[in-house]
mmCIF file of C-alpha atoms in Angstrom:
data_model
loop_
_atom_site.group_PDB
_atom_site.id
_atom_site.type_symbol
_atom_site.label_atom_id
_atom_site.label_comp_id
_atom_site.label_asym_id
_atom_site.label_seq_id
_atom_site.Cartn_x
_atom_site.Cartn_y
_atom_site.Cartn_z
ATOM 1 C CA MET A 1 -0.072 0.215 0.067
ATOM 2 C CA ALA A 2 1.510 3.600 -0.668
ATOM 3 C CA ARG A 3 0.176 6.898 -0.068
ATOM 4 C CA VAL A 4 1.694 10.470 -0.985
ATOM 5 C CA ARG A 5 -0.101 14.007 -1.143
ATOM 6 C CA ALA A 6 0.010 16.156 -3.802
ATOM 7 C CA THR A 7 -1.143 19.463 -3.026
ATOM 8 C CA ARG A 8 -1.526 21.606 -6.132
ATOM 9 C CA GLY A 9 -1.654 25.571 -6.568
ATOM 10 C CA GLN A 10 -2.184 27.258 -9.509
ATOM 11 C CA TYR A 11 -1.421 31.315 -9.719
ATOM 12 C CA TRP A 12 -3.203 32.335 -12.603
ATOM 13 C CA LYS A 13 -6.503 31.256 -10.609
ATOM 14 C CA ALA A 14 -5.504 32.338 -7.164
ATOM 15 C CA HIS A 15 -3.177 35.600 -6.357
ATOM 16 C CA ASN A 16 -2.654 35.031 -3.104
ATOM 17 C CA LEU A 17 -1.253 31.817 -3.308
ATOM 18 C CA GLY A 18 1.044 32.321 -1.085
ATOM 19 C CA GLU A 19 -0.990 33.124 1.620
ATOM 20 C CA ARG A 20 -3.141 29.856 0.556
ATOM 21 C CA MET A 21 -0.005 27.603 0.656
ATOM 22 C CA ALA A 22 1.276 29.228 3.847
ATOM 23 C CA ASP A 23 -2.536 27.806 5.869
ATOM 24 C CA GLU A 24 -1.623 24.434 4.513
ATOM 25 C CA PRO A 25 -0.403 22.097 7.339
ATOM 26 C CA SER A 26 1.878 20.331 5.114
ATOM 27 C CA LEU A 27 5.338 20.906 3.225
ATOM 28 C CA ALA A 28 3.068 24.003 1.247
ATOM 29 C CA SER A 29 3.381 25.828 4.527
ATOM 30 C CA VAL A 30 6.938 25.469 4.566
ATOM 31 C CA ALA A 31 7.370 26.528 0.985
ATOM 32 C CA ALA A 32 5.394 29.920 0.898
ATOM 33 C CA PRO A 33 7.626 31.778 2.679
ATOM 34 C CA GLU A 34 10.775 30.581 -0.025
ATOM 35 C CA LEU A 35 8.813 31.160 -2.914
ATOM 36 C CA PHE A 36 6.621 34.364 -2.286
ATOM 37 C CA ASP A 37 7.407 37.639 -0.504
ATOM 38 C CA THR A 38 5.164 39.282 2.046
ATOM 39 C CA GLU A 39 3.131 41.028 -0.384
ATOM 40 C CA GLY A 40 2.488 38.000 -2.394
ATOM 41 C CA GLN A 41 4.783 38.229 -5.203
ATOM 42 C CA PHE A 42 7.412 35.561 -5.848
ATOM 43 C CA THR A 43 10.849 36.397 -4.568
ATOM 44 C CA PRO A 44 13.967 36.912 -6.847
ATOM 45 C CA GLU A 45 15.615 33.711 -5.535
ATOM 46 C CA TYR A 46 12.577 32.063 -6.900
ATOM 47 C CA GLU A 47 12.020 33.670 -10.097
ATOM 48 C CA SER A 48 15.859 33.417 -11.321
ATOM 49 C CA PHE A 49 15.823 28.940 -10.103
ATOM 50 C CA VAL A 50 12.923 28.137 -12.604
ATOM 51 C CA ASP A 51 12.296 29.603 -15.934
ATOM 52 C CA LEU A 52 8.322 29.755 -15.669
ATOM 53 C CA PRO A 53 7.414 30.989 -11.829
ATOM 54 C CA GLY A 54 3.768 30.107 -11.683
ATOM 55 C CA ASN A 55 2.194 27.222 -10.857
ATOM 56 C CA VAL A 56 3.008 24.682 -7.946
ATOM 57 C CA LEU A 57 2.731 21.206 -6.914
ATOM 58 C CA VAL A 58 3.828 19.970 -3.312
ATOM 59 C CA ILE A 59 4.946 16.163 -3.125
ATOM 60 C CA ASP A 60 4.931 15.148 0.698
ATOM 61 C CA ASP A 61 3.380 13.337 3.097
ATOM 62 C CA LEU A 62 4.625 9.861 1.805
ATOM 63 C CA HIS A 63 2.998 6.520 3.109
ATOM 64 C CA ILE A 64 4.403 3.253 1.402
ATOM 65 C CA ASP A 65 4.299 -0.417 2.899
ATOM 66 C CA SER A 66 7.838 -2.430 2.536
ATOM 67 C CA PRO A 67 9.038 -4.230 -0.133
ATOM 68 C CA TRP A 68 7.784 -1.509 -2.113
ATOM 69 C CA ASN A 69 9.354 1.375 -0.171
ATOM 70 C CA ASP A 70 12.353 1.797 -2.841
ATOM 71 C CA PRO A 71 13.013 5.487 -3.977
ATOM 72 C CA TRP A 72 12.798 4.156 -7.945
ATOM 73 C CA ILE A 73 9.610 2.994 -7.243
ATOM 74 C CA VAL A 74 8.604 6.218 -5.178
ATOM 75 C CA ALA A 75 9.975 8.169 -8.028
ATOM 76 C CA ALA A 76 7.456 6.431 -10.189
ATOM 77 C CA MET A 77 4.870 6.762 -8.743
ATOM 78 C CA VAL A 78 5.705 10.316 -8.364
ATOM 79 C CA SER A 79 6.603 10.523 -11.714
ATOM 80 C CA SER A 80 2.804 9.380 -12.754
ATOM 81 C CA ILE A 81 1.311 12.070 -10.660
ATOM 82 C CA ILE A 82 3.361 15.094 -11.883
ATOM 83 C CA ASP A 83 2.067 13.492 -14.949
ATOM 84 C CA ARG A 84 -1.274 13.565 -14.349
ATOM 85 C CA LEU A 85 -1.078 16.951 -12.307
ATOM 86 C CA THR A 86 0.836 19.402 -14.269
ATOM 87 C CA ASP A 87 2.094 20.762 -17.793
ATOM 88 C CA ASN A 88 5.389 22.412 -18.692
ATOM 89 C CA GLN A 89 4.847 25.712 -16.519
ATOM 90 C CA TYR A 90 4.670 24.115 -13.262
ATOM 91 C CA THR A 91 7.499 23.806 -9.986
ATOM 92 C CA VAL A 92 7.244 20.661 -8.064
ATOM 93 C CA ILE A 93 8.296 21.046 -4.833
ATOM 94 C CA PHE A 94 9.836 18.157 -2.846
ATOM 95 C CA PRO A 95 11.455 18.046 0.729
ATOM 96 C CA ARG A 96 14.838 18.049 1.351
ATOM 97 C CA LEU A 97 15.711 15.372 4.117
ATOM 98 C CA ASP A 98 18.581 12.919 5.348
ATOM 99 C CA GLY A 99 18.271 9.744 7.215
ATOM 100 C CA ASP A 100 15.991 6.265 7.035
ATOM 101 C CA THR A 101 12.621 7.708 6.840
ATOM 102 C CA GLU A 102 9.935 8.162 4.088
ATOM 103 C CA ALA A 103 10.301 11.680 4.124
ATOM 104 C CA ALA A 104 14.069 11.076 3.225
ATOM 105 C CA LEU A 105 12.926 8.396 1.024
ATOM 106 C CA LEU A 106 10.594 10.747 -0.717
ATOM 107 C CA THR A 107 13.763 12.822 -1.237
ATOM 108 C CA GLU A 108 15.856 10.522 -2.781
ATOM 109 C CA SER A 109 12.949 9.829 -5.675
ATOM 110 C CA ALA A 110 12.938 13.549 -6.100
ATOM 111 C CA VAL A 111 16.656 13.181 -7.061
ATOM 112 C CA LEU A 112 16.418 10.584 -9.385
ATOM 113 C CA LEU A 113 13.464 12.637 -11.019
ATOM 114 C CA SER A 114 16.387 15.521 -11.635
ATOM 115 C CA ALA A 115 15.114 17.833 -8.648
ATOM 116 C CA GLU A 116 17.455 20.431 -7.703
ATOM 117 C CA PRO A 117 18.362 21.708 -4.253
ATOM 118 C CA PHE A 118 16.573 25.418 -4.133
ATOM 119 C CA SER A 119 17.121 25.822 -0.043
ATOM 120 C CA SER A 120 18.184 23.856 3.312
ATOM 121 C CA GLU A 121 14.156 22.414 3.198
ATOM 122 C CA LEU A 122 13.207 22.171 -0.246
ATOM 123 C CA LEU A 123 13.970 20.375 -3.545
ATOM 124 C CA ILE A 124 12.481 21.847 -7.316
ATOM 125 C CA ILE A 125 11.698 20.056 -10.253
ATOM 126 C CA ASP A 126 11.396 22.783 -13.359
ATOM 127 C CA THR A 127 8.728 20.978 -15.760
ATOM 128 C CA SER A 128 9.772 23.342 -18.275
ATOM 129 C CA LEU A 129 13.594 21.456 -19.143
ATOM 130 C CA ALA A 130 13.942 18.539 -20.497
ATOM 131 C CA ALA A 131 16.265 17.214 -17.421
ATOM 132 C CA PRO A 132 12.957 15.992 -15.472
ATOM 133 C CA GLU A 133 11.684 14.381 -18.535
ATOM 134 C CA GLU A 134 14.639 12.347 -19.831
ATOM 135 C CA ALA A 135 14.725 10.952 -15.668
ATOM 136 C CA ALA A 136 11.670 9.929 -15.680
ATOM 137 C CA HIS A 137 12.371 7.823 -18.813
ATOM 138 C CA CYS A 138 15.108 6.388 -17.296
ATOM 139 C CA VAL A 139 13.011 5.525 -14.155
ATOM 140 C CA ARG A 140 10.816 3.951 -16.261
ATOM 141 C CA HIS A 141 13.362 1.820 -18.303
ATOM 142 C CA HIS A 142 15.229 0.595 -14.951
ATOM 143 C CA LEU A 143 11.853 -0.729 -13.376
ATOM 144 C CA ARG A 144 11.055 -3.097 -16.150
ATOM 145 C CA SER A 145 14.489 -3.837 -16.640
ATOM 146 C CA ARG A 146 14.522 -4.806 -12.763
ATOM 147 C CA ALA A 147 11.267 -6.910 -13.562
ATOM 148 C CA ARG A 148 12.470 -8.665 -16.677
ATOM 149 C CA TYR A 149 16.020 -9.239 -15.610
ATOM 150 C CA GLY A 150 16.466 -8.642 -11.922
ATOM 151 C CA ASP A 151 18.752 -6.342 -10.037
ATOM 152 C CA GLY A 152 22.048 -7.888 -11.413
ATOM 153 C CA HIS A 153 21.547 -6.845 -15.005
ATOM 154 C CA LEU A 154 20.374 -3.514 -14.639
ATOM 155 C CA ASP A 155 20.504 -0.970 -18.009
ATOM 156 C CA GLU A 156 23.939 -1.812 -19.107
ATOM 157 C CA ASP A 157 22.618 -2.211 -23.173
ATOM 158 C CA TRP A 158 20.460 0.623 -22.541
ATOM 159 C CA GLU A 159 21.842 3.682 -23.943
ATOM 160 C CA GLU A 160 20.757 7.013 -22.459
ATOM 161 C CA THR A 161 21.603 9.560 -24.979
ATOM 162 C CA ASP A 162 21.873 13.364 -25.522
ATOM 163 C CA GLU A 163 19.331 15.433 -26.954
ATOM 164 C CA GLY A 164 19.449 14.569 -30.666
ATOM 165 C CA GLY A 165 20.938 11.185 -30.107
ATOM 166 C CA GLU A 166 19.657 7.803 -30.939
ATOM 167 C CA VAL A 167 16.483 6.513 -29.390
ATOM 168 C CA LEU A 168 15.555 3.376 -31.228
ATOM 169 C CA THR A 169 17.415 0.577 -31.645
ATOM 170 C CA ALA A 170 17.657 -1.153 -35.102
ATOM 171 C CA ARG A 171 15.286 -3.889 -35.131
ATOM 172 C CA THR A 172 12.947 -1.492 -33.358
ATOM 173 C CA ARG A 173 13.182 0.747 -36.032
ATOM 174 C CA ALA A 174 12.642 -1.128 -39.053
ATOM 175 C CA VAL A 175 9.133 -3.137 -37.052
ATOM 176 C CA LEU A 176 8.383 0.529 -36.453
ATOM 177 C CA HIS A 177 8.859 1.056 -40.191
ATOM 178 C CA LEU A 178 6.771 -1.851 -41.204
ATOM 179 C CA ALA A 179 3.690 -0.768 -38.677
ATOM 180 C CA LEU A 180 3.790 2.987 -40.192
ATOM 181 C CA ARG A 181 3.632 2.264 -43.626
ATOM 182 C CA GLN A 182 0.783 -0.649 -43.219
ATOM 183 C CA LEU A 183 -1.102 2.601 -41.455
ATOM 184 C CA ALA A 184 -0.194 4.736 -44.760
ATOM 185 C CA GLU A 185 -1.263 2.560 -47.493
ATOM 186 C CA GLN A 186 -4.320 1.821 -45.358
ATOM 187 C CA ALA A 187 -4.771 5.818 -44.471
ATOM 188 C CA TRP A 188 -4.589 6.609 -48.364
ATOM 189 C CA LYS A 189 -6.955 3.743 -49.329
ATOM 190 C CA GLU A 190 -9.322 4.901 -46.953
ATOM 191 C CA ALA A 191 -9.117 8.457 -47.975
ATOM 192 C CA GLU A 192 -9.398 7.879 -51.460
ATOM 193 C CA THR A 193 -12.602 5.510 -50.613
ATOM 194 C CA LEU A 194 -14.181 8.451 -48.500
ATOM 195 C CA GLY A 195 -13.432 11.340 -50.746
ATOM 196 C CA GLU A 196 -15.305 14.469 -49.580
ATOM 197 C CA GLN A 197 -17.786 12.705 -47.158
ATOM 198 C CA PRO A 198 -17.440 12.591 -43.439
ATOM 199 C CA ALA A 199 -16.562 9.409 -41.877
ATOM 200 C CA GLN A 200 -19.502 7.790 -40.909
ATOM 201 C CA ARG A 201 -20.453 6.440 -36.983
ATOM 202 C CA GLY A 202 -19.551 2.833 -36.880
ATOM 203 C CA ALA A 203 -18.065 2.456 -40.304
ATOM 204 C CA GLY A 204 -14.778 1.130 -38.852
ATOM 205 C CA GLY A 205 -11.239 1.832 -40.840
ATOM 206 C CA LEU A 206 -8.295 3.511 -39.654
ATOM 207 C CA PHE A 207 -10.305 6.949 -39.859
ATOM 208 C CA GLY A 208 -13.218 5.549 -37.569
ATOM 209 C CA SER A 209 -10.821 4.221 -35.059
ATOM 210 C CA LEU A 210 -9.748 7.916 -34.454
ATOM 211 C CA PRO A 211 -11.322 9.868 -31.792
ATOM 212 C CA ARG A 212 -15.126 10.942 -32.846
ATOM 213 C CA VAL A 213 -14.354 14.863 -33.196
ATOM 214 C CA THR A 214 -12.723 13.936 -36.050
ATOM 215 C CA TRP A 215 -15.298 12.076 -37.994
ATOM 216 C CA HIS A 216 -16.779 15.008 -39.503
ATOM 217 C CA LEU A 217 -13.477 15.719 -41.294
ATOM 218 C CA ASP A 218 -13.071 16.008 -45.176
ATOM 219 C CA GLY A 219 -10.667 14.761 -47.496
ATOM 220 C CA ALA A 220 -8.366 17.384 -47.212
ATOM 221 C CA TRP A 221 -7.726 16.771 -43.444
ATOM 222 C CA ARG A 222 -7.897 12.664 -43.967
ATOM 223 C CA ARG A 223 -4.992 13.464 -46.707
ATOM 224 C CA GLN A 224 -2.553 15.537 -44.310
ATOM 225 C CA MET A 225 -3.400 12.257 -41.620
ATOM 226 C CA ALA A 226 -2.301 9.943 -44.265
ATOM 227 C CA ARG A 227 0.649 12.118 -44.980
ATOM 228 C CA ALA A 228 1.741 12.052 -41.302
ATOM 229 C CA PHE A 229 2.202 8.350 -41.362
ATOM 230 C CA ASP A 230 4.321 8.591 -44.697
ATOM 231 C CA ASP A 231 6.578 11.593 -42.669
ATOM 232 C CA LEU A 232 7.248 8.800 -39.384
ATOM 233 C CA ALA A 233 8.020 6.019 -41.603
ATOM 234 C CA THR A 234 10.596 7.836 -44.066
ATOM 235 C CA ASP A 235 11.898 9.218 -40.839
ATOM 236 C CA CYS A 236 12.343 5.540 -39.399
ATOM 237 C CA GLU A 237 13.830 4.534 -42.948
ATOM 238 C CA SER A 238 16.009 7.394 -43.099
ATOM 239 C CA GLY A 239 17.327 7.286 -39.588
ATOM 240 C CA ALA A 240 16.471 10.374 -38.671
ATOM 241 C CA GLN A 241 14.662 10.621 -35.097
ATOM 242 C CA ALA A 242 10.536 9.755 -35.125
ATOM 243 C CA GLU A 243 9.896 12.166 -33.349
ATOM 244 C CA PRO A 244 6.304 13.851 -33.761
ATOM 245 C CA ARG A 245 6.188 17.297 -35.209
ATOM 246 C CA SER A 246 2.578 18.149 -34.504
ATOM 247 C CA THR A 247 -0.922 16.681 -32.957
ATOM 248 C CA GLY A 248 -1.601 14.579 -36.042
ATOM 249 C CA GLU A 249 1.946 12.732 -35.868
ATOM 250 C CA GLU A 250 1.803 12.299 -32.050
ATOM 251 C CA MET A 251 -1.701 10.160 -33.316
ATOM 252 C CA ALA A 252 -0.084 8.731 -35.867
ATOM 253 C CA LEU A 253 2.749 7.556 -33.773
ATOM 254 C CA HIS A 254 0.152 6.210 -31.233
ATOM 255 C CA LEU A 255 -0.848 4.472 -33.894
ATOM 256 C CA GLY A 256 2.400 3.290 -35.178
ATOM 257 C CA ILE A 257 3.722 1.898 -32.079
ATOM 258 C CA ALA A 258 -0.032 0.311 -31.435
ATOM 259 C CA ARG A 259 0.524 -1.905 -34.779
ATOM 260 C CA ALA A 260 3.939 -2.373 -33.743
ATOM 261 C CA GLN A 261 2.747 -4.174 -30.722
ATOM 262 C CA ASP A 262 0.510 -6.168 -32.622
ATOM 263 C CA LEU A 263 2.715 -7.354 -35.512
ATOM 264 C CA THR A 264 5.467 -8.356 -32.803
ATOM 265 C CA ARG A 265 2.825 -10.479 -31.201
ATOM 266 C CA ASN A 266 0.792 -11.459 -33.446
ATOM 267 C CA ARG A 267 3.042 -11.687 -36.883
ATOM 268 C CA PRO A 268 6.290 -12.868 -35.756
ATOM 269 C CA ARG A 269 7.395 -14.850 -38.960
ATOM 270 C CA LEU A 270 6.637 -11.410 -40.661
ATOM 271 C CA VAL A 271 8.570 -9.779 -38.134
ATOM 272 C CA GLN A 272 11.726 -12.005 -37.978
ATOM 273 C CA ASN A 273 11.942 -11.594 -41.665
ATOM 274 C CA THR A 274 11.815 -8.003 -41.394
ATOM 275 C CA VAL A 275 15.183 -7.407 -39.013
ATOM 276 C CA ALA A 276 16.766 -10.792 -39.482
ATOM 277 C CA SER A 277 19.495 -8.921 -40.944
ATOM 278 C CA LEU A 278 19.905 -6.731 -38.257
ATOM 279 C CA PRO A 279 21.616 -6.702 -34.383
ATOM 280 C CA GLU A 280 20.225 -7.782 -31.896
ATOM 281 C CA ASP A 281 19.714 -5.238 -28.635
ATOM 282 C CA ARG A 282 17.829 -6.174 -25.130
ATOM 283 C CA GLY A 283 15.943 -2.836 -25.979
ATOM 284 C CA ASP A 284 14.424 -4.492 -29.102
ATOM 285 C CA CYS A 285 10.743 -3.880 -29.753
ATOM 286 C CA ASP A 286 10.239 -2.681 -26.118
ATOM 287 C CA TRP A 287 6.870 -1.196 -27.025
ATOM 288 C CA GLU A 288 5.699 0.455 -23.650
ATOM 289 C CA ALA A 289 8.976 1.880 -22.970
ATOM 290 C CA TYR A 290 9.332 3.409 -26.079
ATOM 291 C CA SER A 291 5.602 4.668 -25.939
ATOM 292 C CA ASP A 292 6.956 6.943 -23.148
ATOM 293 C CA ILE A 293 10.431 7.640 -24.365
ATOM 294 C CA LEU A 294 8.963 9.551 -27.765
ATOM 295 C CA PHE A 295 6.307 11.942 -26.647
ATOM 296 C CA GLN A 296 6.885 14.895 -24.626
ATOM 297 C CA ASP A 297 3.513 13.934 -23.280
ATOM 298 C CA HIS A 298 -0.104 11.677 -24.123
ATOM 299 C CA ASP A 299 -2.879 14.194 -24.258
ATOM 300 C CA VAL A 300 -3.919 13.511 -27.410
ATOM 301 C CA LEU A 301 -4.849 10.400 -26.441
ATOM 302 C CA MET A 302 -7.688 11.729 -24.024
ATOM 303 C CA LEU A 303 -9.569 12.783 -26.645
ATOM 304 C CA PHE A 304 -11.123 8.903 -27.068
ATOM 305 C CA ASP A 305 -12.287 9.372 -23.779
ATOM 306 C CA ASP A 306 -15.960 10.515 -24.158
ATOM 307 C CA SER A 307 -16.547 11.569 -20.609
ATOM 308 C CA LEU A 308 -13.616 14.468 -21.503
ATOM 309 C CA ASP A 309 -16.215 16.211 -24.596
ATOM 310 C CA GLY A 310 -15.045 19.216 -25.254
ATOM 311 C CA ILE A 311 -11.168 18.709 -23.876
ATOM 312 C CA GLU A 312 -10.005 20.220 -27.709
ATOM 313 C CA ASP A 313 -11.719 23.486 -26.605
ATOM 314 C CA PRO A 314 -8.812 25.914 -26.138
ATOM 315 C CA ALA A 315 -10.965 28.253 -24.692
ATOM 316 C CA GLY A 316 -11.746 25.571 -22.003
ATOM 317 C CA ASP A 317 -10.172 25.450 -18.218
ATOM 318 C CA LEU A 318 -8.886 22.280 -18.512
ATOM 319 C CA TYR A 319 -7.448 22.787 -21.805
ATOM 320 C CA GLN A 320 -5.795 25.589 -20.379
ATOM 321 C CA SER A 321 -4.688 24.349 -16.625
ATOM 322 C CA MET A 322 -2.911 21.600 -18.203
ATOM 323 C CA GLY A 323 -1.363 23.506 -20.945
ATOM 324 C CA MET A 324 -2.096 21.508 -23.689
ATOM 325 C CA VAL A 325 -1.434 22.449 -27.158
ATOM 326 C CA ASN A 326 -3.070 21.808 -30.602
ATOM 327 C CA LEU A 327 -5.574 18.846 -29.745
ATOM 328 C CA ALA A 328 -8.744 20.798 -32.169
ATOM 329 C CA PRO A 329 -8.754 18.600 -34.972
ATOM 330 C CA GLN A 330 -8.309 21.607 -36.949
ATOM 331 C CA ASP A 331 -4.709 22.184 -35.444
ATOM 332 C CA TRP A 332 -3.194 18.686 -35.356
ATOM 333 C CA PHE A 333 -0.908 19.466 -38.292
ATOM 334 C CA VAL A 334 0.083 22.889 -37.152
ATOM 335 C CA PRO A 335 3.842 22.507 -36.053
ATOM 336 C CA PHE A 336 5.139 22.414 -32.411
ATOM 337 C CA ASP A 337 8.143 24.164 -33.071
ATOM 338 C CA SER A 338 8.200 26.272 -36.711
ATOM 339 C CA GLU A 339 11.933 25.599 -36.311
ATOM 340 C CA GLN A 340 11.559 22.171 -36.788
ATOM 341 C CA ALA A 341 8.560 22.070 -39.264
ATOM 342 C CA ARG A 342 8.344 19.245 -42.458
ATOM 343 C CA ASP A 343 9.063 21.191 -45.608
ATOM 344 C CA PRO A 344 5.497 22.526 -46.247
ATOM 345 C CA ALA A 345 6.707 22.097 -50.375
ATOM 346 C CA ARG A 346 7.279 18.038 -49.453
ATOM 347 C CA GLY A 347 3.843 17.560 -51.261
ATOM 348 C CA PHE A 348 1.847 14.198 -51.402
ATOM 349 C CA ARG A 349 2.138 11.052 -51.847
ATOM 350 C CA HIS A 350 -1.201 11.276 -53.599
ATOM 351 C CA PRO A 351 -2.944 14.185 -54.707
#
């Protein structure tokens, strides 16, 4: 059994956030005078420590039973909480303690997640930085390795790379390329069949399997979706990073990984023929791990949840509070980063 307290404060919703944190009987009250001055403004020390001072998530009051009282397990649990409750505009606060206590265990887990010392009492994760995301991937992979191979054989063959370095193993890249090519062929065939007509409820197929907020869209939109599969497949084939550059590519990559996982399980002969000439690696086809590594977040998957109708609306409270980007289908092919945008003159495989 495990329990941890997570206290979230959003500065844009409460300009008296410092006072409200000070009223909490928890680590939040300890953090308040270090983050805010007497006027309720951020202290210069805090503003210089994080890139985007504002929203705060305080993690404390850990209770966890043996044998789960392990810093790696706690780090994975805390990472999941951070993923659910924050975006890239949050400061995550942890206690900074030594010793053999549950609070000190929380401190150890924070260090594994790249938390930095802020004061004698606090550690801070700035979610706008890349290091915490990379550290979370490392924690999850470490635990998968322990589950598969035991404590004596951890991570020797898994290369943690610098930004821009190789992530996919050769065999993983080949199977993902196969999956994306299959999806691209299916997408182009369906786009031609549907023409300019919207997809029908319950029609099935690739476009029928997308979130229902996309079903009303036209042929031009579906051709862009088909091209997203082509673009990612080309990345895999050329050796470029299979990194989604838009929401549409995020969806395409999620579907590509799901198809690759299905091929690995159900078409072993086809997969073996595809990878026969390539070197083996312990990280081959660990699709759950790659689903973590290749994405900054999984917000687009929330569109499959019918109970969250309207979450794609940029004016919605949840959309704004979680810092979501380009979830409305008409924005799916807007590049996340204009400097990394694909060549707009690359055209389409089919007109």
